[in-house]
Amino acid sequence: MYQHFPDFDDHVLVTHRQDTPSGLNAFIAVHNENRGPAMGGCRILKYGSTDLAIKDVLRLSRGMTYKNAIANIPYGGGKAVIIADPRVEKTTRLLHAMGDFVQSLHGRYITSFDSGTTLDDVNTIGVRTEFAAGTLAEAGNASGSTASGVYYCMRAAAERVHGTSDLGGLTVAIQGVGNVGRRLAEKLAADGAKLIVADIETQNARAVAQATGATVVGVDEILLADADILSPCALGGVLSPQSIPDLKVKIVVGGANNQLVSADDDERLQHAGILYCPDYLANAGGIIDLYYQRSTWTSEAVDKHVRQLADTFHEVVERSRATRLGTAKVTDAIAQERFSFGGRETA
Ligand code: NAD
């Protein structure tokens, strides 16, 4: 019944649960499990229609297959969506019912947080299922590992463009200094990079400026900043036919998801002479952290694995230069090789 959705891509499982007493109305999709059980967050959103929720769960679960493969963790791709307003309908009862739904799949899908859900919510879901990840106390917030992955990929990009991975003296413009952007700014400042930051919540930008010496600019100015590197760490859709011609940077590496408005923007960046690290490669540090939280988490093991994202990015750049394909297309091809049968690798 899901085959007619354009985002359906031979998903191995799409399942729905409606539970009137708790108000749960949720979908779980498992796109691919060649590498292992499907892992991906649980989104809570007041979707305008059931079809929009299905479209989202199909699209997001497919994205997790690619991300988990590029992260080189033994997980397939899955995602859950709950149709509800997270501000008023996210009750303990609803989250427990979601835990029961996840548990009913016996580990084929492992859930975590996403937009509309917090670490506390994952803990609440985890009261009813053993298949909830990301709340290991000693691990702290996985956003730190996401920021590390962005940082290592940024160093790799600098090496390609400037001949050295040293970011000291380079200027980095960061759009959005929340969980990821703020931690990234701290790392970059420690390396002696010059920072330009913007955040729609001006107090976030000011706090980072105070801690790192960054220059604060308006949210309309950050994409135009006179910098070496742009790091989108706020929202998707920032790289478009409109924005790309105005960019002054030679490198884009950031934590935000879905940075390209369309697949053509991959070549548009390439033709503009801008080296782009595909978003789901740059921001895969967080999912690597979650994998270790479900096996044997140590900060050293996570960091060692997260650093390998930079090796993958070097491979992407090599192949991009050899094939003249954009880096996003090359990254997709490498991910496909890793999740296709025969391409299985584990950490
Ligand atoms: P966050 O909400 O903590 O931070 C985002 C920041 O961007 C906030 O401070 C917000 O005020 C700001 N912002 C929003 N719109 C803006 C705009 N138009 N211009 C400038 N600033 C704006 O989120 P986060 O956890 O840091 O995640 C950032 C991005 O990275 C998101 O796209 C998220 O999906 C993605 N991501 C995060 C993680 C993670 O581990 N946190 C992992 C993978 C991907």
PDB file of C-alpha atoms in Angstrom, residues 9-137:
ATOM      1  CA  ASP A   9      12.306   2.819  -2.326  1.00  0.00           C
ATOM      2  CA  ASP A  10      11.817  -0.883  -1.686  1.00  0.00           C
ATOM      3  CA  HIS A  11      11.534  -0.271   2.055  1.00  0.00           C
ATOM      4  CA  VAL A  12      11.567  -3.625   3.822  1.00  0.00           C
ATOM      5  CA  LEU A  13       8.995  -2.604   6.423  1.00  0.00           C
ATOM      6  CA  VAL A  14       6.501   0.190   6.901  1.00  0.00           C
ATOM      7  CA  THR A  15       4.183  -0.196   9.842  1.00  0.00           C
ATOM      8  CA  HIS A  16       1.501   1.926  11.487  1.00  0.00           C
ATOM      9  CA  ARG A  17       0.040   2.010  14.982  1.00  0.00           C
ATOM     10  CA  GLN A  18      -3.026   3.846  16.145  1.00  0.00           C
ATOM     11  CA  ASP A  19      -3.665   3.687  19.877  1.00  0.00           C
ATOM     12  CA  THR A  20      -6.688   5.747  20.873  1.00  0.00           C
ATOM     13  CA  PRO A  21      -6.234   5.786  24.700  1.00  0.00           C
ATOM     14  CA  SER A  22      -2.754   7.332  24.445  1.00  0.00           C
ATOM     15  CA  GLY A  23      -3.401   9.333  21.268  1.00  0.00           C
ATOM     16  CA  LEU A  24      -0.560   7.568  19.463  1.00  0.00           C
ATOM     17  CA  ASN A  25      -0.730   7.722  15.684  1.00  0.00           C
ATOM     18  CA  ALA A  26       2.695   6.689  14.436  1.00  0.00           C
ATOM     19  CA  PHE A  27       4.602   5.119  11.564  1.00  0.00           C
ATOM     20  CA  ILE A  28       7.884   3.233  11.656  1.00  0.00           C
ATOM     21  CA  ALA A  29       9.743   2.588   8.408  1.00  0.00           C
ATOM     22  CA  VAL A  30      12.736   0.328   7.944  1.00  0.00           C
ATOM     23  CA  HIS A  31      14.374   1.096   4.622  1.00  0.00           C
ATOM     24  CA  ASN A  32      17.261  -1.328   4.548  1.00  0.00           C
ATOM     25  CA  GLU A  33      18.739  -3.766   7.056  1.00  0.00           C
ATOM     26  CA  ASN A  34      21.624  -5.253   5.106  1.00  0.00           C
ATOM     27  CA  ARG A  35      24.172  -3.807   7.525  1.00  0.00           C
ATOM     28  CA  GLY A  36      22.181  -4.567  10.667  1.00  0.00           C
ATOM     29  CA  PRO A  37      19.112  -3.409  12.583  1.00  0.00           C
ATOM     30  CA  ALA A  38      17.643  -0.120  11.459  1.00  0.00           C
ATOM     31  CA  MET A  39      18.552   2.928  13.530  1.00  0.00           C
ATOM     32  CA  GLY A  40      17.098   6.420  13.283  1.00  0.00           C
ATOM     33  CA  GLY A  41      15.314   9.004  15.391  1.00  0.00           C
ATOM     34  CA  CYS A  42      11.665   9.481  16.239  1.00  0.00           C
ATOM     35  CA  ARG A  43      10.182  12.718  14.931  1.00  0.00           C
ATOM     36  CA  ILE A  44       7.055  14.251  16.447  1.00  0.00           C
ATOM     37  CA  LEU A  45       5.310  16.702  14.186  1.00  0.00           C
ATOM     38  CA  LYS A  46       1.756  17.898  13.658  1.00  0.00           C
ATOM     39  CA  TYR A  47       1.704  16.760  10.050  1.00  0.00           C
ATOM     40  CA  GLY A  48      -0.971  18.319   7.851  1.00  0.00           C
ATOM     41  CA  SER A  49      -2.049  14.872   6.647  1.00  0.00           C
ATOM     42  CA  THR A  50      -1.285  11.184   7.061  1.00  0.00           C
ATOM     43  CA  ASP A  51       0.246  11.154   3.565  1.00  0.00           C
ATOM     44  CA  LEU A  52       2.763  13.827   4.595  1.00  0.00           C
ATOM     45  CA  ALA A  53       3.776  11.728   7.609  1.00  0.00           C
ATOM     46  CA  ILE A  54       4.226   8.650   5.405  1.00  0.00           C
ATOM     47  CA  LYS A  55       6.242  10.657   2.879  1.00  0.00           C
ATOM     48  CA  ASP A  56       8.485  11.906   5.693  1.00  0.00           C
ATOM     49  CA  VAL A  57       9.057   8.504   7.293  1.00  0.00           C
ATOM     50  CA  LEU A  58       9.889   6.950   3.903  1.00  0.00           C
ATOM     51  CA  ARG A  59      12.300   9.762   2.989  1.00  0.00           C
ATOM     52  CA  LEU A  60      13.969   9.971   6.408  1.00  0.00           C
ATOM     53  CA  SER A  61      14.420   6.218   6.853  1.00  0.00           C
ATOM     54  CA  ARG A  62      16.082   5.997   3.431  1.00  0.00           C
ATOM     55  CA  GLY A  63      18.371   8.841   4.441  1.00  0.00           C
ATOM     56  CA  MET A  64      19.379   6.893   7.556  1.00  0.00           C
ATOM     57  CA  THR A  65      20.438   3.910   5.437  1.00  0.00           C
ATOM     58  CA  TYR A  66      22.856   6.188   3.606  1.00  0.00           C
ATOM     59  CA  LYS A  67      24.023   7.929   6.750  1.00  0.00           C
ATOM     60  CA  ASN A  68      24.640   4.753   8.755  1.00  0.00           C
ATOM     61  CA  ALA A  69      26.519   3.249   5.813  1.00  0.00           C
ATOM     62  CA  ILE A  70      28.694   6.331   5.316  1.00  0.00           C
ATOM     63  CA  ALA A  71      29.320   6.341   9.087  1.00  0.00           C
ATOM     64  CA  ASN A  72      30.468   2.734   8.737  1.00  0.00           C
ATOM     65  CA  ILE A  73      28.377   1.450  11.619  1.00  0.00           C
ATOM     66  CA  PRO A  74      26.619  -1.920  11.540  1.00  0.00           C
ATOM     67  CA  TYR A  75      23.131  -0.468  11.265  1.00  0.00           C
ATOM     68  CA  GLY A  76      20.538  -0.178   8.577  1.00  0.00           C
ATOM     69  CA  GLY A  77      18.223   2.770   8.073  1.00  0.00           C
ATOM     70  CA  GLY A  78      14.954   3.407   9.843  1.00  0.00           C
ATOM     71  CA  LYS A  79      12.894   6.222  11.246  1.00  0.00           C
ATOM     72  CA  ALA A  80       9.704   6.804  13.201  1.00  0.00           C
ATOM     73  CA  VAL A  81       7.216   9.630  13.015  1.00  0.00           C
ATOM     74  CA  ILE A  82       4.434  10.450  15.447  1.00  0.00           C
ATOM     75  CA  ILE A  83       1.618  12.635  14.182  1.00  0.00           C
ATOM     76  CA  ALA A  84       1.126  15.024  17.105  1.00  0.00           C
ATOM     77  CA  ASP A  85       1.897  18.552  18.221  1.00  0.00           C
ATOM     78  CA  PRO A  86       4.995  18.079  20.413  1.00  0.00           C
ATOM     79  CA  ARG A  87       4.167  21.199  22.442  1.00  0.00           C
ATOM     80  CA  VAL A  88       0.785  19.996  23.715  1.00  0.00           C
ATOM     81  CA  GLU A  89       0.259  16.339  22.802  1.00  0.00           C
ATOM     82  CA  LYS A  90       3.582  14.791  23.882  1.00  0.00           C
ATOM     83  CA  THR A  91       2.452  13.018  27.034  1.00  0.00           C
ATOM     84  CA  THR A  92       4.180  10.290  29.023  1.00  0.00           C
ATOM     85  CA  ARG A  93       1.360   7.949  28.000  1.00  0.00           C
ATOM     86  CA  LEU A  94       1.956   8.693  24.317  1.00  0.00           C
ATOM     87  CA  LEU A  95       5.721   8.125  24.655  1.00  0.00           C
ATOM     88  CA  HIS A  96       5.158   4.871  26.542  1.00  0.00           C
ATOM     89  CA  ALA A  97       2.804   3.709  23.778  1.00  0.00           C
ATOM     90  CA  MET A  98       5.557   4.577  21.285  1.00  0.00           C
ATOM     91  CA  GLY A  99       7.973   2.476  23.339  1.00  0.00           C
ATOM     92  CA  ASP A 100       5.545  -0.447  23.117  1.00  0.00           C
ATOM     93  CA  PHE A 101       5.343   0.048  19.335  1.00  0.00           C
ATOM     94  CA  VAL A 102       9.153   0.029  19.004  1.00  0.00           C
ATOM     95  CA  GLN A 103       9.440  -3.007  21.280  1.00  0.00           C
ATOM     96  CA  SER A 104       6.883  -4.907  19.170  1.00  0.00           C
ATOM     97  CA  LEU A 105       9.441  -4.985  16.330  1.00  0.00           C
ATOM     98  CA  HIS A 106      11.887  -6.913  18.568  1.00  0.00           C
ATOM     99  CA  GLY A 107      14.936  -4.861  17.639  1.00  0.00           C
ATOM    100  CA  ARG A 108      14.478  -4.505  13.895  1.00  0.00           C
ATOM    101  CA  TYR A 109      14.256  -0.764  14.596  1.00  0.00           C
ATOM    102  CA  ILE A 110      16.193   1.194  17.245  1.00  0.00           C
ATOM    103  CA  THR A 111      14.837   4.634  18.022  1.00  0.00           C
ATOM    104  CA  SER A 112      16.392   7.864  19.260  1.00  0.00           C
ATOM    105  CA  PHE A 113      15.704  11.614  19.269  1.00  0.00           C
ATOM    106  CA  ASP A 114      14.877  13.879  16.351  1.00  0.00           C
ATOM    107  CA  SER A 115      12.967  17.104  15.912  1.00  0.00           C
ATOM    108  CA  GLY A 116      10.115  17.204  18.417  1.00  0.00           C
ATOM    109  CA  THR A 117      11.815  14.741  20.780  1.00  0.00           C
ATOM    110  CA  THR A 118      14.422  15.335  23.465  1.00  0.00           C
ATOM    111  CA  LEU A 119      16.809  13.067  25.337  1.00  0.00           C
ATOM    112  CA  ASP A 120      14.269  13.016  28.185  1.00  0.00           C
ATOM    113  CA  ASP A 121      11.620  11.805  25.738  1.00  0.00           C
ATOM    114  CA  VAL A 122      13.920   8.993  24.572  1.00  0.00           C
ATOM    115  CA  ASN A 123      14.378   8.026  28.220  1.00  0.00           C
ATOM    116  CA  THR A 124      10.587   7.913  28.594  1.00  0.00           C
ATOM    117  CA  ILE A 125      10.197   5.813  25.445  1.00  0.00           C
ATOM    118  CA  GLY A 126      13.000   3.632  26.824  1.00  0.00           C
ATOM    119  CA  VAL A 127      10.906   2.752  29.882  1.00  0.00           C
ATOM    120  CA  ARG A 128       8.955   0.449  27.553  1.00  0.00           C
ATOM    121  CA  THR A 129      11.603  -0.700  25.089  1.00  0.00           C
ATOM    122  CA  GLU A 130      15.213  -1.806  25.194  1.00  0.00           C
ATOM    123  CA  PHE A 131      15.592  -0.429  21.653  1.00  0.00           C
ATOM    124  CA  ALA A 132      16.087   3.282  22.444  1.00  0.00           C
ATOM    125  CA  ALA A 133      19.511   4.905  22.090  1.00  0.00           C
ATOM    126  CA  GLY A 134      21.298   8.086  23.060  1.00  0.00           C
ATOM    127  CA  THR A 135      20.724   8.432  26.780  1.00  0.00           C
ATOM    128  CA  LEU A 136      23.850   6.842  28.249  1.00  0.00           C
ATOM    129  CA  ALA A 137      24.702   9.257  31.061  1.00  0.00           C
TER     130      ALA A 137
END
